[in-house]
CSV table of C-alpha atoms in Angstrom, one decimal:
chain,number,residue,atom,x,y,z
T,1,MET,CA,17.3,-17.6,14.1
T,2,ILE,CA,18.3,-14.0,14.6
T,3,THR,CA,15.8,-11.7,16.2
T,4,VAL,CA,15.6,-8.2,14.6
T,5,THR,CA,14.3,-5.4,16.8
T,6,LEU,CA,13.6,-1.9,15.6
T,7,ALA,CA,14.5,1.0,17.8
T,8,GLY,CA,11.4,2.8,19.1
T,9,ALA,CA,12.0,4.1,22.6
T,10,ALA,CA,10.1,7.2,23.7
T,11,VAL,CA,12.1,10.2,25.0
T,12,LEU,CA,11.0,11.7,28.4
T,13,LEU,CA,11.9,15.2,29.5
T,14,PRO,CA,14.0,15.4,32.7
T,15,VAL,CA,12.4,16.3,36.0
T,16,ALA,CA,14.5,18.3,38.5
T,17,ALA,CA,15.1,16.6,41.9
T,18,CYS,CA,14.9,18.5,45.2
T,19,SER,CA,18.0,18.9,47.3
T,20,SER,CA,18.2,17.4,50.8
T,21,GLU,CA,21.0,19.6,52.2
T,22,GLU,CA,20.4,21.4,55.5
T,23,LYS,CA,20.9,24.9,54.0
T,24,PRO,CA,17.7,26.9,53.7
T,25,PRO,CA,16.4,27.1,50.2
T,26,PRO,CA,16.9,30.4,48.4
T,27,PRO,CA,13.9,32.7,48.3
T,28,ALA,CA,11.3,31.7,45.8
T,29,GLN,CA,11.5,33.5,42.6
T,30,PRO,CA,8.3,34.9,41.0
T,31,GLN,CA,7.2,32.6,38.1
T,32,THR,CA,6.6,34.0,34.7
T,33,SER,CA,4.3,32.6,32.1
T,34,GLY,CA,7.3,30.8,30.5
T,35,SER,CA,8.6,29.1,33.6
T,36,GLN,CA,6.2,26.3,34.0
T,37,SER,CA,7.5,22.8,34.8
T,38,PRO,CA,8.3,20.8,31.7
T,39,VAL,CA,5.8,18.1,30.7
T,40,ALA,CA,6.6,14.9,28.9
T,41,GLU,CA,5.4,15.1,25.3
T,42,GLU,CA,3.3,12.3,23.7
T,43,PRO,CA,5.2,10.6,20.9
T,44,GLU,CA,3.9,11.7,17.5
T,45,GLU,CA,1.8,9.1,15.7
T,46,GLY,CA,3.1,7.8,12.4
T,47,HIS,CA,1.3,7.9,9.1
T,48,PRO,CA,-1.4,5.1,9.1
T,49,PHE,CA,-0.3,3.8,5.7
T,50,THR,CA,3.5,3.8,6.3
T,51,GLY,CA,4.2,4.3,10.1
T,52,LEU,CA,6.6,7.1,9.2
T,53,PRO,CA,6.6,10.1,11.5
T,54,ASP,CA,6.1,13.7,10.4
T,55,ALA,CA,4.2,12.5,7.3
T,56,ASP,CA,1.3,14.6,6.1
T,57,ARG,CA,-2.2,13.0,6.0
T,58,LYS,CA,-3.2,14.4,2.7
T,59,PRO,CA,-6.3,13.3,0.7
T,60,VAL,CA,-6.1,9.7,-0.6
T,61,LEU,CA,-5.5,9.2,-4.3
T,62,ALA,CA,-5.8,5.7,-5.7
T,63,VAL,CA,-4.4,5.1,-9.2
T,64,LYS,CA,-4.7,2.0,-11.5
T,65,ILE,CA,-1.3,1.4,-13.0
T,66,GLU,CA,-0.1,-1.0,-15.8
T,67,ASN,CA,2.1,-3.9,-14.6
T,68,THR,CA,3.3,-5.7,-17.7
T,69,GLY,CA,6.6,-5.3,-19.5
T,70,ALA,CA,5.0,-3.1,-22.2
T,71,GLY,CA,4.2,-0.4,-19.7
T,72,LYS,CA,7.4,-0.3,-17.8
T,73,PRO,CA,9.1,1.6,-16.3
T,74,GLN,CA,6.2,2.9,-14.2
T,75,MET,CA,6.2,6.5,-13.0
T,76,GLY,CA,5.2,7.6,-9.5
T,77,LEU,CA,5.3,4.2,-7.7
T,78,LYS,CA,8.3,5.3,-5.6
T,79,SER,CA,6.1,7.8,-3.9
T,80,ALA,CA,3.2,5.5,-3.1
T,81,ASP,CA,2.4,4.6,0.5
T,82,ILE,CA,0.8,1.3,-0.5
T,83,VAL,CA,0.9,-0.7,-3.7
T,84,TYR,CA,-1.6,-3.5,-4.2
T,85,VAL,CA,-1.0,-6.2,-6.8
T,86,LYS,CA,-4.1,-7.8,-8.2
T,87,GLN,CA,-4.8,-10.5,-10.8
T,88,VAL,CA,-6.7,-9.4,-14.0
T,89,GLU,CA,-7.7,-11.2,-17.2
T,90,ALA,CA,-5.4,-13.9,-18.7
T,91,GLY,CA,-3.6,-14.4,-15.4
T,92,LEU,CA,-1.7,-11.1,-15.6
T,93,THR,CA,-1.5,-8.5,-12.8
T,94,ARG,CA,-2.3,-4.8,-12.4
T,95,LEU,CA,-1.5,-2.3,-9.6
T,96,MET,CA,-3.5,0.0,-7.5
T,97,ALA,CA,-1.1,2.6,-6.0
T,98,ILE,CA,-2.3,4.5,-2.9
T,99,PHE,CA,-0.9,8.0,-2.3
T,100,SER,CA,-1.3,10.3,0.6
T,101,SER,CA,1.9,11.2,2.5
T,102,LYS,CA,3.8,12.0,-0.8
T,103,ILE,CA,2.1,12.9,-4.0
T,104,PRO,CA,4.3,12.7,-7.1
T,105,ALA,CA,3.8,15.2,-9.9
T,106,LYS,CA,2.9,12.5,-12.5
T,107,VAL,CA,1.8,8.9,-12.4
T,108,GLY,CA,1.4,6.2,-15.0
T,109,PRO,CA,0.8,4.4,-17.3
T,110,VAL,CA,-2.8,4.7,-16.1
T,111,ARG,CA,-5.0,1.7,-17.0
T,112,SER,CA,-8.7,0.7,-16.7
T,113,ALA,CA,-10.7,-0.2,-13.6
T,114,ARG,CA,-11.7,-3.6,-12.4
T,115,VAL,CA,-14.6,-4.7,-10.2
T,116,SER,CA,-12.1,-5.7,-7.4
T,117,ASP,CA,-11.0,-2.1,-7.1
T,118,LEU,CA,-14.5,-1.1,-6.0
T,119,HIS,CA,-14.4,-3.6,-3.1
T,120,LEU,CA,-10.9,-2.4,-2.0
T,121,ALA,CA,-11.5,1.4,-2.1
T,122,PRO,CA,-14.1,1.9,0.6
T,123,GLN,CA,-11.6,1.1,3.4
T,124,PHE,CA,-10.0,4.5,2.6
T,125,GLY,CA,-13.3,6.3,3.1
T,126,LYS,CA,-14.0,8.1,-0.2
T,127,PRO,CA,-10.7,8.4,-2.1
T,128,ALA,CA,-10.1,10.0,-5.4
T,129,PHE,CA,-9.9,7.1,-8.0
T,130,ALA,CA,-7.9,7.6,-11.2
T,131,TYR,CA,-8.3,5.1,-14.0
T,132,SER,CA,-8.6,5.0,-17.8
T,133,GLY,CA,-12.0,3.6,-18.7
T,134,ALA,CA,-14.1,0.5,-17.7
T,135,GLN,CA,-16.6,-1.9,-19.2
T,136,THR,CA,-19.9,-0.1,-19.9
T,137,LYS,CA,-21.9,-2.4,-17.6
T,138,MET,CA,-19.4,-1.6,-14.8
T,139,LEU,CA,-19.9,2.2,-15.0
T,140,PRO,CA,-23.1,2.2,-12.8
T,141,LEU,CA,-21.1,0.3,-10.1
T,142,ILE,CA,-18.4,2.9,-10.2
T,143,ALA,CA,-21.0,5.6,-9.9
T,144,GLN,CA,-22.4,3.9,-6.7
T,145,ALA,CA,-19.0,3.1,-5.2
T,146,SER,CA,-17.4,4.9,-2.2
T,147,LEU,CA,-15.0,7.0,-4.3
T,148,PHE,CA,-14.6,10.2,-6.3
T,149,ASP,CA,-14.4,9.3,-9.9
T,150,VAL,CA,-11.5,11.3,-11.5
T,151,GLY,CA,-11.0,8.9,-14.4
T,152,ASP,CA,-10.1,10.1,-17.9
T,153,THR,CA,-13.7,10.2,-19.1
T,154,ARG,CA,-14.9,12.6,-16.3
T,155,ASN,CA,-11.6,14.5,-15.8
T,156,GLY,CA,-9.8,14.4,-19.2
T,157,ALA,CA,-7.9,17.5,-18.6
T,158,ALA,CA,-5.8,15.7,-16.0
T,159,TYR,CA,-4.5,13.1,-18.5
T,160,PHE,CA,-1.8,13.4,-21.2
T,161,ARG,CA,0.1,11.2,-23.6
T,162,GLN,CA,3.7,10.6,-22.5
T,163,PRO,CA,6.2,11.0,-25.4
T,164,GLY,CA,8.3,8.0,-26.2
T,165,ARG,CA,5.6,5.5,-25.3
T,166,VAL,CA,3.0,3.6,-27.4
T,167,ALA,CA,-0.7,3.4,-26.7
T,168,PRO,CA,-2.3,2.3,-24.5
T,169,TYR,CA,0.8,2.4,-22.3
T,170,ASN,CA,1.4,6.1,-22.8
T,171,LEU,CA,-1.5,7.6,-20.8
T,172,PHE,CA,-0.3,9.4,-17.7
T,173,ALA,CA,-1.9,11.8,-15.2
T,174,ASP,CA,-1.2,15.0,-13.5
T,175,THR,CA,-1.9,14.3,-9.8
T,176,LYS,CA,-2.5,18.0,-8.9
T,177,LYS,CA,-5.3,18.1,-11.4
T,178,LEU,CA,-6.6,14.7,-10.3
T,179,LEU,CA,-7.0,15.9,-6.7
T,180,SER,CA,-8.3,19.3,-7.6
T,181,ALA,CA,-11.3,17.4,-9.2
T,182,ALA,CA,-12.0,15.7,-5.9
T,183,PRO,CA,-11.7,18.5,-3.2
T,184,LYS,CA,-13.6,16.4,-0.7
T,185,ALA,CA,-11.6,13.2,-1.0
T,186,SER,CA,-11.0,11.5,2.3
T,187,LYS,CA,-7.7,12.1,4.1
T,188,ALA,CA,-5.6,9.2,5.3
T,189,LYS,CA,-7.0,7.3,8.3
T,190,ASP,CA,-6.4,4.0,10.1
T,191,ILE,CA,-6.9,1.0,7.8
T,192,GLY,CA,-5.8,-1.6,10.3
T,193,PHE,CA,-2.0,-1.6,9.7
T,194,THR,CA,0.3,-1.5,12.7
T,195,PHE,CA,4.0,-0.6,12.7
T,196,GLY,CA,6.7,-1.2,15.2
T,197,ASP,CA,9.0,-4.0,16.4
T,198,ALA,CA,9.0,-7.3,14.7
T,199,PRO,CA,7.7,-10.3,16.6
T,200,GLU,CA,10.4,-11.8,18.9
T,201,THR,CA,9.7,-15.3,17.5
T,202,GLY,CA,8.4,-17.0,14.4
T,203,GLY,CA,10.5,-15.2,11.8
T,204,VAL,CA,12.5,-17.3,9.3
T,205,GLU,CA,15.5,-15.9,7.5
T,206,LYS,CA,14.6,-15.2,3.8
T,207,LYS,CA,16.8,-14.0,1.0
T,208,SER,CA,13.9,-13.8,-1.4
T,209,TRP,CA,10.3,-14.8,-1.9
T,210,THR,CA,8.5,-15.3,-5.2
T,211,VAL,CA,4.7,-14.8,-5.6
T,212,ARG,CA,3.1,-16.4,-8.7
T,213,TRP,CA,0.0,-15.7,-10.7
T,214,PRO,CA,-1.0,-17.7,-13.8
T,215,ALA,CA,0.9,-15.4,-16.2
T,216,ALA,CA,3.1,-13.3,-13.9
T,217,ARG,CA,5.5,-13.5,-11.0
T,218,LEU,CA,7.0,-11.0,-8.6
T,219,THR,CA,10.2,-11.7,-6.6
T,220,PHE,CA,11.1,-9.7,-3.5
T,221,ALA,CA,14.8,-10.0,-2.6
T,222,TRP,CA,16.2,-8.7,0.7
T,223,GLU,CA,18.9,-6.0,0.4
T,224,GLU,CA,20.7,-5.9,3.8
T,225,ALA,CA,22.6,-2.7,3.0
T,226,ASP,CA,19.5,-0.6,2.5
T,227,LYS,CA,17.2,-2.7,4.6
T,228,GLU,CA,14.6,-3.1,1.9
T,229,TRP,CA,13.0,-5.7,-0.4
T,230,LEU,CA,14.1,-5.1,-4.0
T,231,ILE,CA,11.4,-6.0,-6.5
T,232,TRP,CA,11.9,-8.2,-9.6
T,233,GLN,CA,9.1,-9.1,-12.1
T,234,ASP,CA,9.3,-12.1,-14.4
T,235,GLY,CA,13.0,-12.4,-13.8
T,236,LYS,CA,13.9,-8.7,-14.5
T,237,LYS,CA,14.6,-5.8,-12.2
T,238,ASN,CA,11.5,-3.7,-11.7
T,239,MET,CA,12.9,-0.3,-12.4
T,240,ALA,CA,11.2,3.1,-11.7
T,241,ALA,CA,10.9,5.8,-14.4
T,242,GLU,CA,12.5,8.2,-11.9
T,243,GLY,CA,15.6,5.9,-11.6
T,244,GLY,CA,16.5,3.0,-9.4
T,245,GLN,CA,14.9,-0.3,-8.7
T,246,LEU,CA,11.5,-0.4,-7.0
T,247,SER,CA,11.6,-1.6,-3.4
T,248,ALA,CA,9.5,-1.9,-0.2
T,249,SER,CA,10.1,-1.9,3.5
T,250,THR,CA,7.3,-4.5,4.1
T,251,VAL,CA,5.8,-7.0,1.7
T,252,VAL,CA,2.5,-8.7,2.5
T,253,ILE,CA,1.5,-11.8,0.5
T,254,GLN,CA,-2.2,-11.9,1.3
T,255,TYR,CA,-3.9,-15.2,0.3
T,256,THR,CA,-7.4,-14.5,-0.9
T,257,LYS,CA,-10.2,-16.3,-2.7
T,258,THR,CA,-10.2,-15.5,-6.4
T,259,GLU,CA,-13.2,-16.4,-8.5
T,260,ARG,CA,-15.0,-15.4,-11.7
T,261,SER,CA,-16.8,-12.1,-11.8
T,262,GLN,CA,-19.7,-11.2,-14.1
T,263,PHE,CA,-17.3,-9.3,-16.3
T,264,HIS,CA,-15.1,-10.5,-19.2
T,265,ASP,CA,-13.0,-9.0,-22.0
T,266,LYS,CA,-13.6,-9.2,-25.7
T,267,ASN,CA,-11.7,-12.5,-25.8
T,268,GLN,CA,-14.1,-14.0,-23.3
T,269,SER,CA,-11.5,-14.1,-20.6
T,270,TYR,CA,-13.3,-13.5,-17.3
T,271,THR,CA,-12.3,-10.8,-15.0
T,272,PRO,CA,-11.2,-12.2,-11.6
T,273,LEU,CA,-13.0,-11.1,-8.5
T,274,VAL,CA,-10.5,-10.9,-5.6
T,275,ARG,CA,-12.3,-11.3,-2.3
T,276,THR,CA,-10.6,-8.9,0.2
T,277,VAL,CA,-13.4,-9.0,2.8
T,278,GLY,CA,-13.2,-12.0,5.1
T,279,LYS,CA,-10.2,-13.7,6.7
T,280,GLY,CA,-7.3,-15.9,5.7
T,281,SER,CA,-3.6,-16.5,5.9
T,282,ALA,CA,-0.7,-14.3,4.9
T,283,ILE,CA,3.1,-14.1,4.8
T,284,VAL,CA,4.7,-10.8,6.0
T,285,LEU,CA,8.3,-10.1,4.8
T,286,ARG,CA,10.2,-7.6,6.9
T,287,ASP,CA,13.8,-7.1,8.1
T,288,GLY,CA,15.1,-10.1,6.0
T,289,LYS,CA,12.6,-12.5,7.5
T,290,GLY,CA,9.3,-14.1,6.7
T,291,TYR,CA,6.5,-14.3,9.2
T,292,ARG,CA,3.3,-16.3,9.1
T,293,ALA,CA,0.3,-14.2,9.8
T,294,ARG,CA,-3.5,-14.0,9.7
T,295,TRP,CA,-5.6,-11.3,8.0
T,296,GLU,CA,-9.2,-10.2,8.7
T,297,ARG,CA,-11.4,-7.6,7.1
T,298,LYS,CA,-14.9,-7.5,8.6
T,299,SER,CA,-16.6,-5.3,6.0
T,300,GLU,CA,-15.9,-3.2,2.9
T,301,ASP,CA,-15.7,0.1,4.8
T,302,SER,CA,-13.3,-1.3,7.4
T,303,GLY,CA,-9.6,-1.9,7.1
T,304,THR,CA,-7.6,-5.1,7.1
T,305,THR,CA,-5.9,-6.3,10.3
T,306,PHE,CA,-2.9,-8.6,10.4
T,307,THR,CA,-2.0,-10.7,13.4
T,308,THR,CA,0.5,-13.3,14.4
T,309,PRO,CA,-0.6,-17.0,14.7
T,310,GLU,CA,-0.9,-16.2,18.5
T,311,GLY,CA,-3.3,-13.3,17.8
T,312,GLU,CA,-0.9,-10.4,18.5
T,313,PRO,CA,-0.6,-7.5,16.1
T,314,MET,CA,1.7,-8.3,13.2
T,315,ASN,CA,3.7,-5.1,13.0
T,316,PHE,CA,5.1,-3.8,9.7
T,317,ALA,CA,8.4,-2.1,9.2
T,318,PRO,CA,7.9,1.6,8.7
T,319,GLY,CA,8.0,2.6,5.0
T,320,GLN,CA,6.3,1.7,1.8
T,321,VAL,CA,4.1,-1.5,1.9
T,322,TRP,CA,3.4,-3.8,-1.0
T,323,VAL,CA,0.4,-6.1,-0.7
T,324,ALA,CA,0.3,-9.0,-3.2
T,325,LEU,CA,-3.2,-10.3,-3.4
T,326,ALA,CA,-2.6,-13.9,-4.4
T,327,SER,CA,-4.0,-17.4,-4.3
T,328,ARG,CA,-2.1,-20.5,-3.0
T,329,THR,CA,-3.2,-22.3,-6.1
T,330,PRO,CA,-3.4,-19.7,-8.9
T,331,VAL,CA,-6.3,-20.2,-11.3
T,332,THR,CA,-7.4,-18.5,-14.4
T,333,PRO,CA,-11.1,-17.8,-14.1
């Protein structure tokens, strides 16, 4: 096995040494306000969602985005800090993209909300939540949830139909208008992620890793030249509307309990409820290796921590993080 270590040394300012020669020292010079001794600076803390330095902690915007072939290529995902992949009806998947450090001008296709979204959002405080509709009996739950509702029903002026696309995969949103409708949306804060050097042991070389749901699969393939995991869906390159293939610095396969919720679609296909509070196992992909990990989230308003089997923090590689919420034995509720 080859151990990969990321550079992260702190830089200290030099301190002048005193001379031991016998010559008398020169007369002391009067100090001015700008002649104080240099002080070592504290290293800047990286963004809590990506670990990248010099990144703004802007208000958090969470957007539900389509994730089937009919809705591709998606727009705005390249700018996301975190992308969650969650199972929906019929065994398909949908995305919740989290933006803070970089806010793209447009995002989409924007799709409807699910009950699992309401359990995931509170860890960000009270984010702005963009979506396109929800089941009628779920609307009271959205109203009570820890989020600012900037969906198309309440904030229609922020949404538009993208030319060249067919409904319902042509609904996109103007992010500036979304955030202007939620001026008190929470700014980015610690959600449990840690960034830094990879564990010295435990990593297994991996060229690719495939995550499966009942009717969808994502493959993450390591690209050594660019030090990133390229993303494929159902055997095809997952391309971005802005150009290029979607990719991530870190991929987390978080194994969760998935069960039936009280909601279902018109075809009587039940909406899965993905349990993200609790604890379980995970696989963390970074630097071309796979690491076994454990995850824990104590409550809905707290973040998710990831640790090694020995209980040490499972550091992520700085950059965009994809979190695939999966089950070891996928089921269609």
